[in-house]
Amino acid sequence: MVKICCIGAGYVGGPTMAVIALKCASIEVVVVDISVPRITAWNSDQLPIYEPGLDDVVKQCRGKNLFFSTDVEKHVREADIVFVSVNTPTKTRGLGAGKAADLTYWESAARMIADVSKSDKIVVEKSTVPVKTAEAIEKILTHNSKGINFQILSNPEFLAEGTAIEDLFQPDRVLIGGRETPGGQKAIQALKDVYAHWVPEENIITTNLWSAELSKLAANAFLAQRISSVNAMSALCEATGANVSQVSYAVGKDSRIGPKFLNASVGFGGSCFQKDILNLVYICECNGLPEVAEYWKQVIKINDYQKTRFVNRVVASMFNTVSGKKVAILGFAFKKDTGDTRETPAIDVCKGLLGDKANLSIYDPQVNEDQIRRDLSMNKFDWDHPLHLQPMSPTTVKQVSVVWDAYMATKDAHAVCILTEWDEFKTLDYKKIYDNMQKPAFIFDGRNVVDKEKLREIGFIVYSIGKPLDAWLKDMPAVA
Ligand code: NAI
């Protein structure tokens, strides 16, 4: 029986390994992590992450050929294939701070693999890493190898949170990069054999190591760039009276462009896009390509601009002040169908409104109060470095309440900001919400989920990103 061990039981390690276990009954899969609470949760009925379909998959194979453990060394020692799926956040200190990937967790995992191994292993980079990381990992492993043969593969993960299980069941492609040596090719084949249990052969792409590493960064950069492109257009739409949904539809009909990932919004979030682009920018700078670095930096600048623009629109529309006014925040996760809040635009929007002294009442169906308070008290990039946690200032604590119902959040509010596209926000009883709000009642839809015309009929003043402005909003121009 082939034994797989995955180091890192997070958003990637957990779901990917659960699906491998489900699809490959002949393979034993153990997911290990240094975090005791995370492993305890994976072994309980309340999994540590929310992902549609995940519960089902885990229930079907946990205890059969899928195990979760904190005994990292034992399971790494016993494995034939070791996936490394640890976090690779942006560095917050030292050389490359604010841009370069922090490979501390990766390096310590590699050193541990070298220390405990007693048999040959294939080590698979699952985390998103800078191009050429495999070379560094190879050096660590071979310098400490005691004669053991390690083959390094790059197998970046392309799943999207919220649809992770679907994406893993039917991936657009599986990418495997390895050395162009006989040993490297043999390792590629071994990993191909795992995926071939359920992924059609033509969807498994093999490349050299560096192409695989760079493809992941490039894919995320391209995706984020589409969002920033349509968001840039949304600002122009508001200025000209064009409707961004109509523009996206018309543009996306071009088969060279395609319709996906063209929704204007308050901005992209999630743990990957910003981190991976910053990493790409850093790599370009290190390779003497400042023009290329500058090009990709703009994607992040537009994203920041979009969030600032949203906050300014809210404040400007409400007579240039939200001080002491209750603002309901509907949605805090970075997108629907996940409880993940890493880099969610809601953090920046809430901080912006708090800076203008608004009182926020926040509701998200999947994010709990502790998480929201932690997020609002952290500095940028600190979410993956818990040691730098900062206490929330007493004033901020008073300005924020977290509730478990959209109606409670909006009661007596002056304005509602929709920051995540949860389906339930489409079907709320907006008449009831309007009746219980202060007047004039504002809705700022950061995800274009509500029916603008219907809400206007009820009496709301409505702002939807990239849509023609109400007369009210035209009279109160916001400067970004
Ligand atoms: P995560 O933070 O949810 O999980 C990482 C886990 O690794 C944590 O539970 C941590 O305790 C554990 N860990 C760190 N060092 C360890 C060590 N030495 N030994 C054992 N466990 C250790 O991170 P996530 O979201 O799963 O991301 C992992 C990697 O996958 C990152 O490089 C990310 O960029 C990449 N990725 C993430 C995607 C996502 O949607 N979240 C999608 C595709 C790639």
Short mmCIF file of C-alpha atoms and ligand atoms in Angstrom, two decimals:
data_model
loop_
_atom_site.label_atom_id
_atom_site.label_comp_id
_atom_site.label_asym_id
_atom_site.label_seq_id
_atom_site.Cartn_x
_atom_site.Cartn_y
_atom_site.Cartn_z
CA MET A 1 0.00 0.00 0.00
CA VAL A 2 1.34 3.45 -0.97
CA LYS A 3 1.53 5.76 2.04
CA ILE A 4 1.01 9.48 1.70
CA CYS A 5 1.65 12.00 4.44
CA CYS A 6 0.64 15.65 4.10
CA ILE A 7 2.27 18.24 6.34
CA GLY A 8 -0.26 21.03 6.97
CA ALA A 9 -3.93 20.38 7.68
CA GLY A 10 -5.25 23.71 6.41
CA TYR A 11 -7.61 24.87 3.66
CA VAL A 12 -5.51 23.04 1.08
CA GLY A 13 -4.00 20.05 2.92
CA GLY A 14 -7.30 18.93 4.49
CA PRO A 15 -9.60 18.93 1.43
CA THR A 16 -6.99 17.73 -1.11
CA MET A 17 -5.96 14.78 1.03
CA ALA A 18 -9.57 13.88 1.85
CA VAL A 19 -10.32 13.69 -1.87
CA ILE A 20 -7.18 11.63 -2.61
CA ALA A 21 -8.24 9.20 0.16
CA LEU A 22 -11.78 9.01 -1.22
CA LYS A 23 -10.66 8.37 -4.79
CA CYS A 24 -7.77 6.01 -3.98
CA ALA A 25 -8.93 3.29 -1.59
CA SER A 26 -5.56 1.54 -1.95
CA ILE A 27 -3.61 4.52 -0.60
CA GLU A 28 -3.27 5.40 3.09
CA VAL A 29 -3.34 9.14 3.66
CA VAL A 30 -2.31 10.80 6.91
CA VAL A 31 -2.61 14.57 7.34
CA VAL A 32 -0.36 15.94 10.05
CA ASP A 33 -0.11 19.36 11.66
CA ILE A 34 1.67 20.97 14.59
CA SER A 35 -1.59 22.64 15.57
CA VAL A 36 -3.32 20.42 18.13
CA PRO A 37 -6.69 22.26 17.94
CA ARG A 38 -6.73 21.90 14.13
CA ILE A 39 -6.11 18.14 14.25
CA THR A 40 -8.61 17.70 17.08
CA ALA A 41 -11.19 19.48 14.95
CA TRP A 42 -10.42 17.33 11.89
CA ASN A 43 -11.07 14.29 14.07
CA SER A 44 -14.37 15.70 15.37
CA ASP A 45 -17.82 16.40 13.91
CA GLN A 46 -17.01 20.10 13.66
CA LEU A 47 -14.31 20.31 10.97
CA PRO A 48 -11.94 23.29 11.29
CA ILE A 49 -12.96 24.75 7.92
CA TYR A 50 -16.31 25.24 6.23
CA GLU A 51 -16.40 23.97 2.67
CA PRO A 52 -19.50 22.61 0.90
CA GLY A 53 -19.31 18.80 0.52
CA LEU A 54 -16.21 18.41 2.70
CA ASP A 55 -18.01 16.85 5.69
CA ASP A 56 -19.33 14.11 3.48
CA VAL A 57 -15.98 13.22 1.95
CA VAL A 58 -14.23 13.17 5.32
CA LYS A 59 -16.94 11.03 6.90
CA GLN A 60 -16.66 8.46 4.12
CA CYS A 61 -12.94 7.77 4.59
CA ARG A 62 -11.83 9.00 8.01
CA GLY A 63 -10.64 6.03 10.06
CA LYS A 64 -10.45 3.83 6.93
CA ASN A 65 -7.64 5.23 4.78
CA LEU A 66 -7.70 8.86 5.94
CA PHE A 67 -6.19 9.88 9.27
CA PHE A 68 -5.38 13.16 11.01
CA SER A 69 -2.52 13.26 13.50
CA THR A 70 -0.12 15.52 15.38
CA ASP A 71 2.56 12.84 15.30
CA VAL A 72 4.28 14.57 12.41
CA GLU A 73 7.62 12.76 12.52
CA LYS A 74 6.23 9.22 12.71
CA HIS A 75 3.99 9.64 9.68
CA VAL A 76 6.59 11.48 7.62
CA ARG A 77 9.07 8.67 8.36
CA GLU A 78 6.60 6.01 7.20
CA ALA A 79 5.44 7.80 4.03
CA ASP A 80 6.48 7.16 0.42
CA ILE A 81 5.14 10.51 -0.75
CA VAL A 82 5.23 13.60 1.50
CA PHE A 83 3.11 16.57 0.48
CA VAL A 84 4.07 19.87 2.07
CA SER A 85 1.08 22.18 2.34
CA VAL A 86 2.17 24.60 5.03
CA ASN A 87 1.40 28.30 4.96
CA THR A 88 3.69 30.60 2.96
CA PRO A 89 2.64 34.09 4.06
CA THR A 90 4.13 37.42 3.05
CA LYS A 91 7.23 38.33 5.09
CA THR A 92 6.50 41.02 7.64
CA ARG A 93 10.09 41.73 8.67
CA GLY A 94 13.61 41.83 7.28
CA LEU A 95 14.72 41.48 3.67
CA GLY A 96 11.76 41.62 1.28
CA ALA A 97 9.28 42.50 4.06
CA GLY A 98 5.79 43.23 2.69
CA LYS A 99 6.49 41.37 -0.56
CA ALA A 100 8.62 38.22 -0.41
CA ALA A 101 7.16 34.89 0.68
CA ASP A 102 8.08 33.82 4.19
CA LEU A 103 9.42 30.30 3.79
CA THR A 104 10.12 29.70 7.50
CA TYR A 105 7.40 27.06 7.82
CA TRP A 106 8.49 25.37 4.60
CA GLU A 107 12.15 25.26 5.57
CA SER A 108 11.43 23.83 8.99
CA ALA A 109 9.23 21.15 7.40
CA ALA A 110 12.03 20.28 4.94
CA ARG A 111 14.63 20.04 7.70
CA MET A 112 12.34 17.81 9.71
CA ILE A 113 11.79 15.52 6.68
CA ALA A 114 15.56 15.21 6.25
CA ASP A 115 16.03 14.50 9.97
CA VAL A 116 13.44 11.78 10.42
CA SER A 117 13.53 9.95 7.06
CA LYS A 118 14.93 6.44 6.88
CA SER A 119 13.75 5.54 3.35
CA ASP A 120 13.60 7.20 -0.09
CA LYS A 121 10.81 9.72 -0.52
CA ILE A 122 9.07 11.90 -3.03
CA VAL A 123 8.58 15.36 -1.53
CA VAL A 124 5.79 17.35 -3.15
CA GLU A 125 5.47 21.13 -2.96
CA LYS A 126 1.74 21.73 -2.56
CA SER A 127 2.10 25.18 -0.99
CA THR A 128 2.43 28.10 -3.37
CA VAL A 129 6.10 29.01 -3.34
CA PRO A 130 8.44 31.38 -5.21
CA VAL A 131 9.94 29.98 -8.38
CA LYS A 132 13.18 28.11 -7.60
CA THR A 133 12.09 27.12 -4.08
CA ALA A 134 12.46 23.47 -5.05
CA GLU A 135 16.16 24.11 -5.57
CA ALA A 136 16.53 25.40 -2.01
CA ILE A 137 14.48 22.53 -0.62
CA GLU A 138 16.55 20.05 -2.61
CA LYS A 139 19.71 21.50 -1.07
CA ILE A 140 18.34 21.19 2.46
CA LEU A 141 17.24 17.62 1.85
CA THR A 142 20.34 16.38 0.06
CA HIS A 143 22.80 18.03 2.47
CA ASN A 144 21.13 16.22 5.35
CA SER A 145 20.08 13.06 3.57
CA LYS A 146 22.25 10.28 5.06
CA GLY A 147 22.22 8.55 1.67
CA ILE A 148 18.47 8.70 1.23
CA ASN A 149 17.15 9.64 -2.19
CA PHE A 150 14.71 12.55 -2.24
CA GLN A 151 12.88 13.57 -5.40
CA ILE A 152 11.25 17.00 -5.30
CA LEU A 153 8.08 17.66 -7.28
CA SER A 154 6.05 20.81 -7.65
CA ASN A 155 2.31 20.13 -7.65
CA PRO A 156 0.63 23.49 -7.02
CA GLU A 157 -2.99 23.49 -5.99
CA PHE A 158 -5.57 25.37 -8.07
CA LEU A 159 -8.69 24.77 -5.95
CA ALA A 160 -10.82 27.75 -5.02
CA GLU A 161 -12.25 28.05 -1.53
CA GLY A 162 -16.01 27.68 -1.54
CA THR A 163 -15.87 25.17 -4.41
CA ALA A 164 -12.84 23.18 -3.24
CA ILE A 165 -14.45 19.75 -3.36
CA GLU A 166 -15.98 20.30 -6.78
CA ASP A 167 -12.63 21.63 -8.06
CA LEU A 168 -10.77 18.64 -6.64
CA PHE A 169 -13.23 16.13 -8.09
CA GLN A 170 -13.02 17.69 -11.55
CA PRO A 171 -9.89 19.79 -11.81
CA ASP A 172 -9.37 21.83 -15.00
CA ARG A 173 -5.84 20.45 -14.81
CA VAL A 174 -3.38 18.86 -12.42
CA LEU A 175 0.10 20.25 -12.81
CA ILE A 176 3.18 18.24 -11.88
CA GLY A 177 6.68 19.64 -12.29
CA GLY A 178 9.82 17.62 -11.75
CA ARG A 179 13.47 17.21 -12.68
CA GLU A 180 14.19 16.11 -16.23
CA THR A 181 16.31 13.21 -14.95
CA PRO A 182 15.29 9.52 -14.91
CA GLY A 183 14.71 9.79 -11.13
CA GLY A 184 12.64 12.95 -11.61
CA GLN A 185 10.55 11.37 -14.35
CA LYS A 186 9.93 8.26 -12.23
CA ALA A 187 8.71 10.47 -9.38
CA ILE A 188 6.41 12.37 -11.76
CA GLN A 189 4.94 9.08 -12.91
CA ALA A 190 4.35 7.93 -9.32
CA LEU A 191 2.36 11.08 -8.54
CA LYS A 192 0.57 10.88 -11.89
CA ASP A 193 -0.54 7.38 -10.92
CA VAL A 194 -2.20 8.78 -7.80
CA TYR A 195 -4.21 11.41 -9.70
CA ALA A 196 -4.96 9.00 -12.55
CA HIS A 197 -7.40 7.24 -10.19
CA TRP A 198 -9.95 9.93 -11.11
CA VAL A 199 -8.40 12.65 -13.31
CA PRO A 200 -8.34 11.98 -17.09
CA GLU A 201 -4.79 11.62 -18.34
CA GLU A 202 -5.09 14.56 -20.74
CA ASN A 203 -5.81 16.84 -17.77
CA ILE A 204 -2.56 15.96 -16.03
CA ILE A 205 0.14 18.31 -17.27
CA THR A 206 3.80 17.63 -16.60
CA THR A 207 6.50 20.30 -16.85
CA ASN A 208 9.88 21.11 -15.42
CA LEU A 209 10.01 22.25 -11.79
CA TRP A 210 10.33 25.96 -12.45
CA SER A 211 7.45 26.10 -14.94
CA ALA A 212 5.16 24.41 -12.42
CA GLU A 213 6.15 26.78 -9.61
CA LEU A 214 5.78 29.86 -11.79
CA SER A 215 2.49 28.70 -13.37
CA LYS A 216 0.74 28.88 -10.00
CA LEU A 217 1.90 32.45 -9.37
CA ALA A 218 1.02 33.38 -12.96
CA ALA A 219 -2.47 31.84 -12.74
CA ASN A 220 -3.29 33.78 -9.58
CA ALA A 221 -1.86 36.98 -11.03
CA PHE A 222 -3.99 36.59 -14.20
CA LEU A 223 -7.14 35.90 -12.18
CA ALA A 224 -6.62 38.86 -9.88
CA GLN A 225 -5.81 41.03 -12.88
CA ARG A 226 -9.22 40.26 -14.42
CA ILE A 227 -10.92 41.42 -11.23
CA SER A 228 -8.86 44.59 -11.06
CA SER A 229 -9.55 45.23 -14.75
CA VAL A 230 -13.31 45.00 -14.32
CA ASN A 231 -13.14 47.00 -11.09
CA ALA A 232 -11.20 49.73 -12.87
CA MET A 233 -13.98 49.75 -15.49
CA SER A 234 -16.59 49.98 -12.73
CA ALA A 235 -15.20 53.35 -11.65
CA LEU A 236 -15.41 54.58 -15.23
CA CYS A 237 -18.96 53.22 -15.53
CA GLU A 238 -20.08 55.22 -12.52
CA ALA A 239 -18.50 58.34 -13.97
CA THR A 240 -20.10 57.91 -17.39
CA GLY A 241 -23.48 56.26 -16.77
CA ALA A 242 -22.47 52.93 -18.27
CA ASN A 243 -23.51 49.75 -16.45
CA VAL A 244 -20.62 47.46 -15.55
CA SER A 245 -22.76 44.29 -15.73
CA GLN A 246 -23.70 45.13 -19.31
CA VAL A 247 -20.10 45.96 -20.17
CA SER A 248 -18.80 42.69 -18.59
CA TYR A 249 -21.42 40.68 -20.42
CA ALA A 250 -20.58 42.24 -23.76
CA VAL A 251 -16.84 41.89 -23.20
CA GLY A 252 -17.11 38.30 -21.89
CA LYS A 253 -19.04 37.20 -24.99
CA ASP A 254 -15.77 37.45 -26.90
CA SER A 255 -14.57 33.86 -26.91
CA ARG A 256 -10.97 35.05 -26.53
CA ILE A 257 -11.93 36.69 -23.22
CA GLY A 258 -14.71 34.49 -21.82
CA PRO A 259 -17.37 35.33 -19.24
CA LYS A 260 -15.83 34.12 -15.97
CA PHE A 261 -14.25 36.26 -13.27
CA LEU A 262 -15.67 39.48 -14.67
CA ASN A 263 -17.89 40.54 -11.77
CA ALA A 264 -17.20 43.99 -10.39
CA SER A 265 -17.01 44.11 -6.61
CA VAL A 266 -15.60 45.91 -3.61
CA GLY A 267 -12.33 44.09 -4.33
CA PHE A 268 -10.72 40.68 -4.18
CA GLY A 269 -9.57 39.04 -0.97
CA GLY A 270 -8.47 35.66 0.25
CA SER A 271 -5.13 34.40 1.42
CA CYS A 272 -3.61 33.95 -2.03
CA PHE A 273 -4.10 36.65 -4.64
CA GLN A 274 -2.38 39.55 -2.92
CA LYS A 275 0.32 37.39 -1.34
CA ASP A 276 1.14 35.64 -4.60
CA ILE A 277 1.23 38.85 -6.65
CA LEU A 278 3.48 40.55 -4.09
CA ASN A 279 5.69 37.52 -4.28
CA LEU A 280 5.73 37.75 -8.09
CA VAL A 281 6.60 41.44 -7.87
CA TYR A 282 9.48 40.65 -5.52
CA ILE A 283 10.79 37.92 -7.81
CA CYS A 284 10.66 40.30 -10.79
CA GLU A 285 12.55 42.95 -8.83
CA CYS A 286 15.17 40.43 -7.73
CA ASN A 287 15.62 39.39 -11.35
CA GLY A 288 16.18 42.95 -12.56
CA LEU A 289 12.76 43.36 -14.17
CA PRO A 290 11.35 46.55 -12.56
CA GLU A 291 8.92 47.25 -15.43
CA VAL A 292 7.34 43.82 -15.10
CA ALA A 293 7.18 44.24 -11.31
CA GLU A 294 5.48 47.63 -11.74
CA TYR A 295 2.91 46.13 -14.12
CA TRP A 296 1.75 43.52 -11.61
CA LYS A 297 1.84 45.97 -8.69
CA GLN A 298 -0.97 47.90 -10.38
CA VAL A 299 -3.31 44.94 -9.86
CA ILE A 300 -2.99 45.39 -6.11
CA LYS A 301 -3.12 49.18 -6.31
CA ILE A 302 -6.45 49.03 -8.14
CA ASN A 303 -7.75 46.58 -5.56
CA ASP A 304 -6.83 48.94 -2.73
CA TYR A 305 -8.31 51.85 -4.70
CA GLN A 306 -11.59 49.98 -5.08
CA LYS A 307 -11.91 49.44 -1.32
CA THR A 308 -11.05 53.07 -0.56
CA ARG A 309 -13.47 54.23 -3.23
CA PHE A 310 -16.24 52.19 -1.60
CA VAL A 311 -15.62 53.66 1.86
CA ASN A 312 -15.46 57.18 0.43
CA ARG A 313 -18.74 56.61 -1.40
CA VAL A 314 -20.43 55.52 1.83
CA VAL A 315 -19.17 58.47 3.81
CA ALA A 316 -19.72 61.07 1.07
CA SER A 317 -23.29 59.89 0.45
CA MET A 318 -24.17 60.21 4.12
CA PHE A 319 -23.45 63.96 4.33
CA ASN A 320 -19.71 63.38 4.60
CA THR A 321 -19.86 61.82 8.03
CA VAL A 322 -20.72 58.47 9.54
CA SER A 323 -19.62 59.49 13.01
CA GLY A 324 -21.90 57.89 15.61
CA LYS A 325 -24.13 56.38 12.89
CA LYS A 326 -24.97 52.70 12.91
CA VAL A 327 -23.82 50.96 9.75
CA ALA A 328 -24.83 47.32 9.19
CA ILE A 329 -22.16 45.14 7.58
CA LEU A 330 -23.65 42.12 5.84
CA GLY A 331 -20.93 39.58 5.11
CA PHE A 332 -17.38 39.46 6.39
CA ALA A 333 -15.88 36.36 4.68
CA PHE A 334 -13.79 37.11 1.59
CA LYS A 335 -16.39 35.33 -0.56
CA LYS A 336 -19.52 33.25 -0.15
CA ASP A 337 -19.49 29.62 0.97
CA THR A 338 -16.39 29.97 3.10
CA GLY A 339 -15.71 31.14 6.64
CA ASP A 340 -12.23 32.32 5.60
CA THR A 341 -11.55 35.99 6.31
CA ARG A 342 -7.91 36.22 5.30
CA GLU A 343 -7.39 39.49 3.41
CA THR A 344 -11.15 39.94 3.08
CA PRO A 345 -12.04 43.39 1.72
CA ALA A 346 -14.46 43.65 4.67
CA ILE A 347 -11.49 44.27 6.97
CA ASP A 348 -10.35 47.36 5.06
CA VAL A 349 -13.89 48.66 4.56
CA CYS A 350 -14.73 48.22 8.26
CA LYS A 351 -11.47 49.83 9.33
CA GLY A 352 -12.17 52.74 6.98
CA LEU A 353 -15.65 53.25 8.45
CA LEU A 354 -14.37 52.85 12.01
CA GLY A 355 -11.77 55.49 11.21
CA ASP A 356 -14.67 57.80 10.44
CA LYS A 357 -16.20 56.82 13.81
CA ALA A 358 -19.11 54.73 12.53
CA ASN A 359 -20.73 52.15 14.82
CA LEU A 360 -20.66 48.83 13.03
CA SER A 361 -23.09 45.96 13.46
CA ILE A 362 -21.63 42.98 11.62
CA TYR A 363 -23.31 39.77 10.48
CA ASP A 364 -21.82 36.88 8.55
CA PRO A 365 -23.39 33.40 8.45
CA GLN A 366 -20.03 31.61 8.79
CA VAL A 367 -17.66 33.93 10.64
CA ASN A 368 -17.79 34.13 14.42
CA GLU A 369 -17.33 37.14 16.66
CA ASP A 370 -13.84 36.19 17.88
CA GLN A 371 -12.57 35.96 14.33
CA ILE A 372 -14.08 39.32 13.33
CA ARG A 373 -12.63 41.08 16.39
CA ARG A 374 -9.23 39.49 15.78
CA ASP A 375 -9.26 40.57 12.15
CA LEU A 376 -10.17 44.15 12.98
CA SER A 377 -7.40 44.44 15.54
CA MET A 378 -4.58 43.12 13.34
CA ASN A 379 -2.15 44.95 11.14
CA LYS A 380 -1.96 44.09 7.44
CA PHE A 381 -0.18 40.76 6.77
CA ASP A 382 -0.36 39.76 10.42
CA TRP A 383 -3.17 37.24 10.07
CA ASP A 384 -0.73 34.46 9.43
CA HIS A 385 1.65 35.53 12.18
CA PRO A 386 -0.46 35.25 15.33
CA LEU A 387 2.42 36.38 17.53
CA HIS A 388 2.03 39.97 16.34
CA LEU A 389 -1.60 40.11 17.53
CA GLN A 390 -2.59 43.53 18.79
CA PRO A 391 -5.36 44.23 21.28
CA MET A 392 -8.30 46.17 19.88
CA SER A 393 -8.40 49.71 21.25
CA PRO A 394 -11.21 50.27 23.80
CA THR A 395 -12.91 52.77 21.48
CA THR A 396 -12.91 50.30 18.60
CA VAL A 397 -14.35 47.58 20.82
CA LYS A 398 -17.29 49.88 21.62
CA GLN A 399 -17.81 50.77 17.96
CA VAL A 400 -18.23 47.13 16.86
CA SER A 401 -20.99 44.67 17.62
CA VAL A 402 -21.30 41.24 16.00
CA VAL A 403 -24.77 39.74 15.65
CA TRP A 404 -26.23 36.51 14.34
CA ASP A 405 -28.98 37.81 12.11
CA ALA A 406 -29.21 40.27 9.21
CA TYR A 407 -32.37 41.86 10.64
CA MET A 408 -30.72 42.52 13.98
CA ALA A 409 -27.70 44.00 12.23
CA THR A 410 -29.82 46.40 10.19
CA LYS A 411 -32.28 47.47 12.93
CA ASP A 412 -32.04 51.25 13.48
CA ALA A 413 -29.10 51.42 11.06
CA HIS A 414 -28.53 54.42 8.80
CA ALA A 415 -26.90 52.30 6.15
CA VAL A 416 -26.30 48.71 5.04
CA CYS A 417 -23.06 47.62 3.35
CA ILE A 418 -23.12 44.25 1.60
CA LEU A 419 -19.55 42.97 1.53
CA THR A 420 -19.94 39.23 0.78
CA GLU A 421 -22.19 37.74 -1.91
CA TRP A 422 -23.94 35.20 0.37
CA ASP A 423 -27.05 33.88 -1.39
CA GLU A 424 -29.23 34.65 1.63
CA PHE A 425 -28.66 38.39 1.13
CA LYS A 426 -30.56 38.17 -2.17
CA THR A 427 -33.75 37.00 -0.50
CA LEU A 428 -33.89 39.11 2.66
CA ASP A 429 -37.15 40.95 3.38
CA TYR A 430 -35.85 44.37 2.39
CA LYS A 431 -39.20 46.06 3.07
CA LYS A 432 -38.98 44.93 6.69
CA ILE A 433 -35.35 46.07 6.82
CA TYR A 434 -36.28 49.48 5.37
CA ASP A 435 -39.12 49.96 7.86
CA ASN A 436 -36.74 49.34 10.78
CA MET A 437 -33.96 51.64 9.56
CA GLN A 438 -33.24 55.37 10.06
CA LYS A 439 -34.19 57.55 7.09
CA PRO A 440 -32.90 58.25 4.56
CA ALA A 441 -31.97 54.56 4.39
CA PHE A 442 -28.90 53.66 2.32
CA ILE A 443 -27.75 50.38 0.81
CA PHE A 444 -24.21 50.12 -0.50
CA ASP A 445 -23.98 46.88 -2.41
CA GLY A 446 -20.32 45.89 -2.72
CA ARG A 447 -21.12 42.65 -4.54
CA ASN A 448 -23.99 43.57 -6.84
CA VAL A 449 -26.34 41.01 -5.26
CA VAL A 450 -29.51 43.04 -4.71
CA ASP A 451 -32.16 44.12 -7.18
CA LYS A 452 -31.42 47.82 -7.31
CA GLU A 453 -34.73 48.84 -8.88
CA LYS A 454 -36.84 46.95 -6.34
CA LEU A 455 -34.93 48.49 -3.45
CA ARG A 456 -35.37 51.94 -4.92
CA GLU A 457 -39.11 51.34 -5.14
CA ILE A 458 -39.10 50.49 -1.42
CA GLY A 459 -37.44 53.83 -0.74
CA PHE A 460 -33.76 53.01 -0.31
CA ILE A 461 -30.97 55.10 -1.75
CA VAL A 462 -28.95 52.41 -3.46
CA TYR A 463 -25.33 52.30 -4.55
CA SER A 464 -24.25 49.30 -6.63
CA ILE A 465 -20.69 49.10 -7.85
CA GLY A 466 -20.32 50.19 -11.45
CA LYS A 467 -24.04 50.92 -11.96
CA PRO A 468 -25.61 54.25 -12.93
CA LEU A 469 -25.86 56.45 -9.82
CA ASP A 470 -29.04 57.62 -8.08
CA ALA A 471 -29.62 61.36 -8.28
CA TRP A 472 -28.75 61.54 -4.58
CA LEU A 473 -25.36 59.91 -5.09
CA LYS A 474 -24.61 62.13 -8.10
CA ASP A 475 -25.14 65.16 -5.89
CA MET A 476 -22.70 63.84 -3.28
CA PRO A 477 -19.60 62.95 -5.29
CA ALA A 478 -17.02 60.77 -3.56
CA VAL A 479 -13.35 61.40 -4.18
CA ALA A 480 -11.15 58.29 -3.99
P1 NAI B 1 -3.36 27.16 6.25
O1 NAI B 1 -2.74 28.21 7.08
O2 NAI B 1 -4.84 26.95 6.30
O3 NAI B 1 -2.69 25.74 6.64
C1 NAI B 1 -1.34 25.55 6.82
C2 NAI B 1 -1.15 24.59 7.98
O4 NAI B 1 0.22 24.21 8.05
C3 NAI B 1 -1.50 25.18 9.35
O5 NAI B 1 -2.50 24.40 9.97
C4 NAI B 1 -0.17 25.11 10.13
O6 NAI B 1 -0.35 24.80 11.50
C5 NAI B 1 0.55 23.99 9.41
N1 NAI B 1 1.99 24.00 9.58
C6 NAI B 1 2.85 25.04 9.43
N2 NAI B 1 4.11 24.63 9.65
C7 NAI B 1 4.05 23.30 9.94
C8 NAI B 1 5.03 22.32 10.25
N3 NAI B 1 6.33 22.62 10.27
N4 NAI B 1 4.62 21.07 10.51
C9 NAI B 1 3.30 20.75 10.48
N5 NAI B 1 2.32 21.64 10.17
C10 NAI B 1 2.70 22.90 9.91
O7 NAI B 1 -2.88 27.41 4.77
P2 NAI B 1 -3.63 27.00 3.40
O8 NAI B 1 -4.67 27.99 3.04
O9 NAI B 1 -3.98 25.57 3.47
O10 NAI B 1 -2.45 27.21 2.37
C11 NAI B 1 -1.34 26.35 2.32
C12 NAI B 1 -0.55 26.66 1.07
O11 NAI B 1 -1.35 26.39 -0.08
C13 NAI B 1 -0.10 28.11 0.94
O12 NAI B 1 1.15 28.15 0.34
C14 NAI B 1 -1.14 28.71 0.00
O13 NAI B 1 -0.62 29.79 -0.71
C15 NAI B 1 -1.44 27.55 -0.91
N6 NAI B 1 -2.75 27.57 -1.52
C16 NAI B 1 -3.86 27.97 -0.81
C17 NAI B 1 -5.11 27.97 -1.41
C18 NAI B 1 -6.32 28.40 -0.63
O14 NAI B 1 -7.37 28.55 -1.26
N7 NAI B 1 -6.25 28.58 0.67
C19 NAI B 1 -5.31 27.53 -2.78
C20 NAI B 1 -4.11 27.08 -3.41
C21 NAI B 1 -2.88 27.13 -2.81
#
